[in-house]
Short mmCIF file of C-alpha atoms and ligand atoms in Angstrom, two decimals:
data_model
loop_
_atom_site.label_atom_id
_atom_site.label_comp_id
_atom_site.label_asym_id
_atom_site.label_seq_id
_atom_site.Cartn_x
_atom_site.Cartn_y
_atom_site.Cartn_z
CA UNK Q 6 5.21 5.40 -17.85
CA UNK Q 7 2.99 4.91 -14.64
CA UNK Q 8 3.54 1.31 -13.37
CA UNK Q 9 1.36 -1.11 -11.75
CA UNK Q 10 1.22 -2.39 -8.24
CA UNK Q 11 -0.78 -4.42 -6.67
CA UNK Q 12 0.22 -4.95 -2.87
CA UNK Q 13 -1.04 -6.85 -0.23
CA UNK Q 14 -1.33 -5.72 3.25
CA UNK Q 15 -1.91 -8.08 5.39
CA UNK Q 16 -1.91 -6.38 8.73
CA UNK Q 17 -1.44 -8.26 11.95
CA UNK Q 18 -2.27 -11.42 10.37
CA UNK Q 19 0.25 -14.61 9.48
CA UNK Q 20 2.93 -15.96 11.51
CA UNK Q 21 5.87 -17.11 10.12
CA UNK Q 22 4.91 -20.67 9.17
CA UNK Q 23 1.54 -19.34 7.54
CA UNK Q 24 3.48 -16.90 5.58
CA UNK Q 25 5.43 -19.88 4.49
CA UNK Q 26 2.25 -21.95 3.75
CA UNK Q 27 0.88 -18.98 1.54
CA UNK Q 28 3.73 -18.66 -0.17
CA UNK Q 29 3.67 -22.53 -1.73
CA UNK Q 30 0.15 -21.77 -2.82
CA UNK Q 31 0.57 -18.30 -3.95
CA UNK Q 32 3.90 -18.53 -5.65
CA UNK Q 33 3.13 -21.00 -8.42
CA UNK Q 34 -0.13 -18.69 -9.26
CA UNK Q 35 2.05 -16.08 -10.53
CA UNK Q 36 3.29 -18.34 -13.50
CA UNK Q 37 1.44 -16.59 -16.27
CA UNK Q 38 1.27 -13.27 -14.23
CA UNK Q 39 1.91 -10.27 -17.22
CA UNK Q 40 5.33 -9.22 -16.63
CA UNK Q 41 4.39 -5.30 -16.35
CA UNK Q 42 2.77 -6.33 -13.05
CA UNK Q 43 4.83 -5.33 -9.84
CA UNK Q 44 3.62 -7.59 -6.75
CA UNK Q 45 4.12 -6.82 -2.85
CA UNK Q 46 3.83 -8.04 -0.39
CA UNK Q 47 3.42 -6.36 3.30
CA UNK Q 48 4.21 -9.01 6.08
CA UNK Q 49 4.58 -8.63 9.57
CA UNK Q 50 7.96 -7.70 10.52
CA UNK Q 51 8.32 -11.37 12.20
CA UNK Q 52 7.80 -12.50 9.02
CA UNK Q 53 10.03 -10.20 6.67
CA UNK Q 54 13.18 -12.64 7.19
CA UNK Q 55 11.55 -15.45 6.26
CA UNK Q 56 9.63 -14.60 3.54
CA UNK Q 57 12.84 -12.82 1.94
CA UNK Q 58 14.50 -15.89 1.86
CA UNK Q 59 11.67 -17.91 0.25
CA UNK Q 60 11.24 -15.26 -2.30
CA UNK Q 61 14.53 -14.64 -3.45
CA UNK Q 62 14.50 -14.56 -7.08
CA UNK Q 63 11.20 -14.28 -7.54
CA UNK Q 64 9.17 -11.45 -8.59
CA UNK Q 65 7.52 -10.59 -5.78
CA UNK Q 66 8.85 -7.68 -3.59
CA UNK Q 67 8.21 -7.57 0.47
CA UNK Q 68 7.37 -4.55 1.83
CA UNK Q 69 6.79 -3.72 5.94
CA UNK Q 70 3.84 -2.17 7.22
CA UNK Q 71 5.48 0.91 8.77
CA UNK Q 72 9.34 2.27 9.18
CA UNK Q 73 10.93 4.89 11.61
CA UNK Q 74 12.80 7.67 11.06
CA UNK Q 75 15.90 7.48 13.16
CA UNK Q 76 18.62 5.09 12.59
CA UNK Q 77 18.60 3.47 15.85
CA UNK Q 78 17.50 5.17 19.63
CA UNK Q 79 15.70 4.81 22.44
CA UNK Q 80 12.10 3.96 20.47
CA UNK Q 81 10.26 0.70 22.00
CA UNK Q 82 8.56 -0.78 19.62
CA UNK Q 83 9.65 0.95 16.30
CA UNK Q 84 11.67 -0.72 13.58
CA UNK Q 85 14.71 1.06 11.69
CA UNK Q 86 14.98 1.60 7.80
CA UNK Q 87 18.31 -0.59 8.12
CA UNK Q 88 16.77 -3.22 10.07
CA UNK Q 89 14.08 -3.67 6.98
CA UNK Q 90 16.97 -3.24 4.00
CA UNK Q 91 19.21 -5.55 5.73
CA UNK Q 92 16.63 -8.70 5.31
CA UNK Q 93 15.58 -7.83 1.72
CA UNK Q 94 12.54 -4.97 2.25
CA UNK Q 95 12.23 -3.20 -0.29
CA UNK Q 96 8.78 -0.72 0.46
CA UNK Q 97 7.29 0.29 3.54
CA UNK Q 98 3.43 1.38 3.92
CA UNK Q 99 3.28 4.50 5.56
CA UNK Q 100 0.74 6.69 7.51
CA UNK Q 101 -1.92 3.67 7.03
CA UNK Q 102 -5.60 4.97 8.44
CA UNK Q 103 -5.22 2.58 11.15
CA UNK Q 104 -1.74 4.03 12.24
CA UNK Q 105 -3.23 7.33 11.88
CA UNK Q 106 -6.62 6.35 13.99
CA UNK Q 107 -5.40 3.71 16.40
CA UNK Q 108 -1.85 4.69 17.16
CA UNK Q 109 -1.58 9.05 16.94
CA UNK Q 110 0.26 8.53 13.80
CA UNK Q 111 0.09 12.41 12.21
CA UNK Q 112 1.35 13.87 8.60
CA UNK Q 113 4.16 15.24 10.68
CA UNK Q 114 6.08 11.79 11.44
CA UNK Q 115 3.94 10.70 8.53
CA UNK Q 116 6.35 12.83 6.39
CA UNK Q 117 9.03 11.85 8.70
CA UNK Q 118 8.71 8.15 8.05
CA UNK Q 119 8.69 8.62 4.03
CA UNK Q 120 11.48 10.40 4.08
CA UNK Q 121 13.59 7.93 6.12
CA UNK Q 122 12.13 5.17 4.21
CA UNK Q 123 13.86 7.00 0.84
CA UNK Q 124 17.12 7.70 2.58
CA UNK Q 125 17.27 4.06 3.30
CA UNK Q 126 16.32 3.00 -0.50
CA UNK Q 127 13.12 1.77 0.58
CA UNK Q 128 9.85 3.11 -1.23
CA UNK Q 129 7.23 4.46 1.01
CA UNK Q 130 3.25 3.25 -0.16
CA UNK Q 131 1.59 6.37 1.13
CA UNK Q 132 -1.86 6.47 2.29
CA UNK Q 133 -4.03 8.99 2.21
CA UNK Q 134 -8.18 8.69 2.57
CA UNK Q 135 -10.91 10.57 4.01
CA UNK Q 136 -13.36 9.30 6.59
CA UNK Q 137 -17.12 8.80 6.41
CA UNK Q 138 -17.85 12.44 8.22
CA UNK Q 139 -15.24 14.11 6.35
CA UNK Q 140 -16.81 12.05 2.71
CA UNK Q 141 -20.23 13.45 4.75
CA UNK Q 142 -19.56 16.91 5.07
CA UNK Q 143 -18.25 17.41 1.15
CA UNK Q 144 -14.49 17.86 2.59
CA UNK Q 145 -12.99 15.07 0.91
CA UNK Q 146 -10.90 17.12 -1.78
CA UNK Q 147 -9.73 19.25 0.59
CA UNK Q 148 -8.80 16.80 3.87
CA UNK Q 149 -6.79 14.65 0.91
CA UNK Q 150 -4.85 17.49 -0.74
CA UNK Q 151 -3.94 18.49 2.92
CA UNK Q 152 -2.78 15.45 3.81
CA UNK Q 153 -0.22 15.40 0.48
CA UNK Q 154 0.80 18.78 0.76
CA UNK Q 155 1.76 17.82 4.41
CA UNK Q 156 2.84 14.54 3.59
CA UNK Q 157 4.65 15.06 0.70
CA UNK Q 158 7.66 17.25 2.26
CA UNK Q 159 11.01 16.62 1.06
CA UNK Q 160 9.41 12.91 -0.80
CA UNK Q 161 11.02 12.25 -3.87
CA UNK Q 162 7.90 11.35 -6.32
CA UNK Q 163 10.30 9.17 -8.46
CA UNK Q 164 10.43 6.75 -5.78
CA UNK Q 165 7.16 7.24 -4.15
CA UNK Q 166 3.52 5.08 -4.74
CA UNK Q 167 0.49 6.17 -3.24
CA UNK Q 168 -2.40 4.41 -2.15
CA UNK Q 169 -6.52 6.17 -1.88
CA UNK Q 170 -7.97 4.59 1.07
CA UNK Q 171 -11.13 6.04 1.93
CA UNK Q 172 -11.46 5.18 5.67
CA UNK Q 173 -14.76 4.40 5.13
CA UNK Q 174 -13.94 1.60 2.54
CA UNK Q 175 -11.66 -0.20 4.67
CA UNK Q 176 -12.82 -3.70 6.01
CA UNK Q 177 -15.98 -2.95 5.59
CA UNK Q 178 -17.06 -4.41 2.39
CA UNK Q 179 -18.79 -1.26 1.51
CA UNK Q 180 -16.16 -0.59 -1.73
CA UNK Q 181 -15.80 2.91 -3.16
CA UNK Q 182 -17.71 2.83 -6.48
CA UNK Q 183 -15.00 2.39 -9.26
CA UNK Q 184 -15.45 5.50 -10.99
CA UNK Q 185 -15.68 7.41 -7.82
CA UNK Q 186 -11.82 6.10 -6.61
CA UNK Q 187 -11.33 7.01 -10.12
CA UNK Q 188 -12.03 10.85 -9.27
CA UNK Q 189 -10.41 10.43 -6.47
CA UNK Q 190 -7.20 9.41 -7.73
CA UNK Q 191 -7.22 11.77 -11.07
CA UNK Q 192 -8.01 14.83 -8.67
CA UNK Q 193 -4.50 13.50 -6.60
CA UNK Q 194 -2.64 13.22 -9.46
CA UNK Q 195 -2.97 16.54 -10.31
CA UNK Q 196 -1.83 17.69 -7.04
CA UNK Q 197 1.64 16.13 -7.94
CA UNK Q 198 4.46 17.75 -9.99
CA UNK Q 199 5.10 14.35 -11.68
CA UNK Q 200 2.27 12.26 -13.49
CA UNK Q 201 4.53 9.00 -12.67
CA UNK Q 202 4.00 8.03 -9.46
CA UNK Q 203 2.04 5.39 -9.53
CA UNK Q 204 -1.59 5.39 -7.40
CA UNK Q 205 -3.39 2.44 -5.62
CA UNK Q 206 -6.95 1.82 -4.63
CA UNK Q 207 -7.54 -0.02 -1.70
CA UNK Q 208 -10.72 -0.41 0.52
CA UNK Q 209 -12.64 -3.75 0.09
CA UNK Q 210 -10.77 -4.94 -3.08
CA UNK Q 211 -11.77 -8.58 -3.51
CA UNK Q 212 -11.20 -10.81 -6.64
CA UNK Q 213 -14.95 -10.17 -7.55
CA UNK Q 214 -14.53 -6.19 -7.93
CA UNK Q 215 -10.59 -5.92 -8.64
CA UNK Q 216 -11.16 -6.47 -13.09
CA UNK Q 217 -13.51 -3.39 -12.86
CA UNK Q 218 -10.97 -1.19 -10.40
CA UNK Q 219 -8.39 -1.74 -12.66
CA UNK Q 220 -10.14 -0.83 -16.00
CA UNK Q 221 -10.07 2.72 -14.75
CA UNK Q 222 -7.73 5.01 -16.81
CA UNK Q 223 -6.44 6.70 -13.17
CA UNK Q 224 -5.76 3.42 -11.06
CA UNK Q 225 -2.85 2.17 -10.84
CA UNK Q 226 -2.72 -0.68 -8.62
CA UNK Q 227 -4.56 -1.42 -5.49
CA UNK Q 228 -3.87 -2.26 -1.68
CA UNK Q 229 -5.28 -5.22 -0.71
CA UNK Q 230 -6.22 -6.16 3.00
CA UNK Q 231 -8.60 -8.74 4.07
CA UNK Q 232 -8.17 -10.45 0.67
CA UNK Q 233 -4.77 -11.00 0.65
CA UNK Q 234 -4.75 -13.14 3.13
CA UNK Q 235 -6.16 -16.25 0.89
CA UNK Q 236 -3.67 -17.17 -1.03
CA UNK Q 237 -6.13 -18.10 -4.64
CA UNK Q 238 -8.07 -15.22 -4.14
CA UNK Q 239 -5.02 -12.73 -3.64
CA UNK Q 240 -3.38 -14.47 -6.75
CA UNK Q 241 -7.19 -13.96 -8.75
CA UNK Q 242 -6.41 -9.93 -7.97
CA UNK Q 243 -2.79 -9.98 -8.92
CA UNK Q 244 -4.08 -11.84 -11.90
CA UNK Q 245 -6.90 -9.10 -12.53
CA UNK Q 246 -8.26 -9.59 -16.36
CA UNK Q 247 -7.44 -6.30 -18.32
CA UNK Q 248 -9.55 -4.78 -20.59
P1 13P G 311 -9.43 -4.22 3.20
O1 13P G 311 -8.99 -4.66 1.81
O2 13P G 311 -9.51 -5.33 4.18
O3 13P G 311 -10.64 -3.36 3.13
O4 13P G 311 -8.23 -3.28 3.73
C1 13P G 311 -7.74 -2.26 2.94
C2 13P G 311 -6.48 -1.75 3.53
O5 13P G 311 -6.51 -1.12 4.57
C3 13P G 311 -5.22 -2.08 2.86
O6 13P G 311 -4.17 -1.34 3.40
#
């Protein structure tokens, strides 16, 4: 059985006491929530502690936004899996489009990360997504099963989620039709060995699109960014109407 997760990302946004503010709003949203919902979210790491505590007992999970692959070393900047498990992380995004475009990220530490991440009991959200030239030039098939083939290394699928991010989709507004990140997502699927893991859309996902995202047979979940950050509207998406 594929689960669902919807995940927030909310990239370098929130300090500690906004977390905190979100949380009072957001938290007593999720009353009527359907159980079979899982809910993330992905803080900045000066945030993690905090909103661990505060969510303690709750059903929502906090994931980080990245992870590194060696226990501790010489690595300004990075964050260890054991630094994240010891405050109550329990996922870790990995190889995000704007690691990958802003920061060198490639699938080789890519891999690297996910596989850390699982050694430390942590499950990676992987991203994978094609940009506008590559959507262009008819390559988008092929630059996303190259990504998971590279990716996907050594990952154990039973404790994996993936997330379809078409670069192009990302903060822009300009959403992938539904039934196109459908495609998408049924084409990675069958790339994988297991049917299980579940699959996210994210790119533009707002409260007003996220009912007709989710009544796709293929989607999962999705990975939210800008719209997490509001507290009503994040809890209207976690709340999506099914169909
Ligand atoms: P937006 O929802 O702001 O388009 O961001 C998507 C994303 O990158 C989530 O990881």
């Amino acid at each position: 059985m594929r689960r669902i997760v919807i995940a927030g990302n909310w990239k370098m946004h929130k300090t500690q006491a906004e977390s905190l503010e979100f949380l009072q709003s957001f938290l007593p949203q999720l009353e009527n929530t359907a159980e079979d919902r899982e809910v993330i979210l992905c803080a900045p790491y000066t945030a993690l502690g905090v909103m661990s505590k505060n969510l303690h007992g709750t059903r929502v999970r906090i994931g980080s936004q990245n992870v590194h692959w060696e226990e501790s070393g010489a690595f300004t900047g990075e964050i260890a899996p054991s630094m994240l498990t010891e405050i109550g992380v329990t996922y870790a995004v990995v190889g995000h489009s704007e690691r990958r475009q802003y920061f060198g990220e490639t699938d080789e530490t890519v891999n690297f990360r996910a596989r850390a991440a699982q050694k430390a009991e942590l499950t990676p959200i992987l991203c994978v997504g094609e940009s506008k030239e590559q959507r262009d030039a008819g390559q988008t098939e092929t630059v996303i099963k190259e990504q998971l083939k590279a990716d996907l290394v050594g990952v154990d699928l039973s404790q994996l989620v993936i997330a379809y991010e078409p670069i192009w989709a990302i903060g822009t507004g300009d959403t992938c039709e539904a039934e196109e990140a459908n495609r998408v997502i049924g084409m990675i699927r069958s790339e994988l060995s297991s049917s299980d893991v579940p699959i996210q859309y994210g790119g533009s996902v707002k409260p007003a699109n996220i009912d007709e995202i989710m009544a796709q047979p293929e989607i999962d979940g999705a990975l939210v960014g800008g719209a997490s950050l509001d507290p009503v509207g994040f809890a209207r998406i976690v709340n999506y109407e099914a169909t």
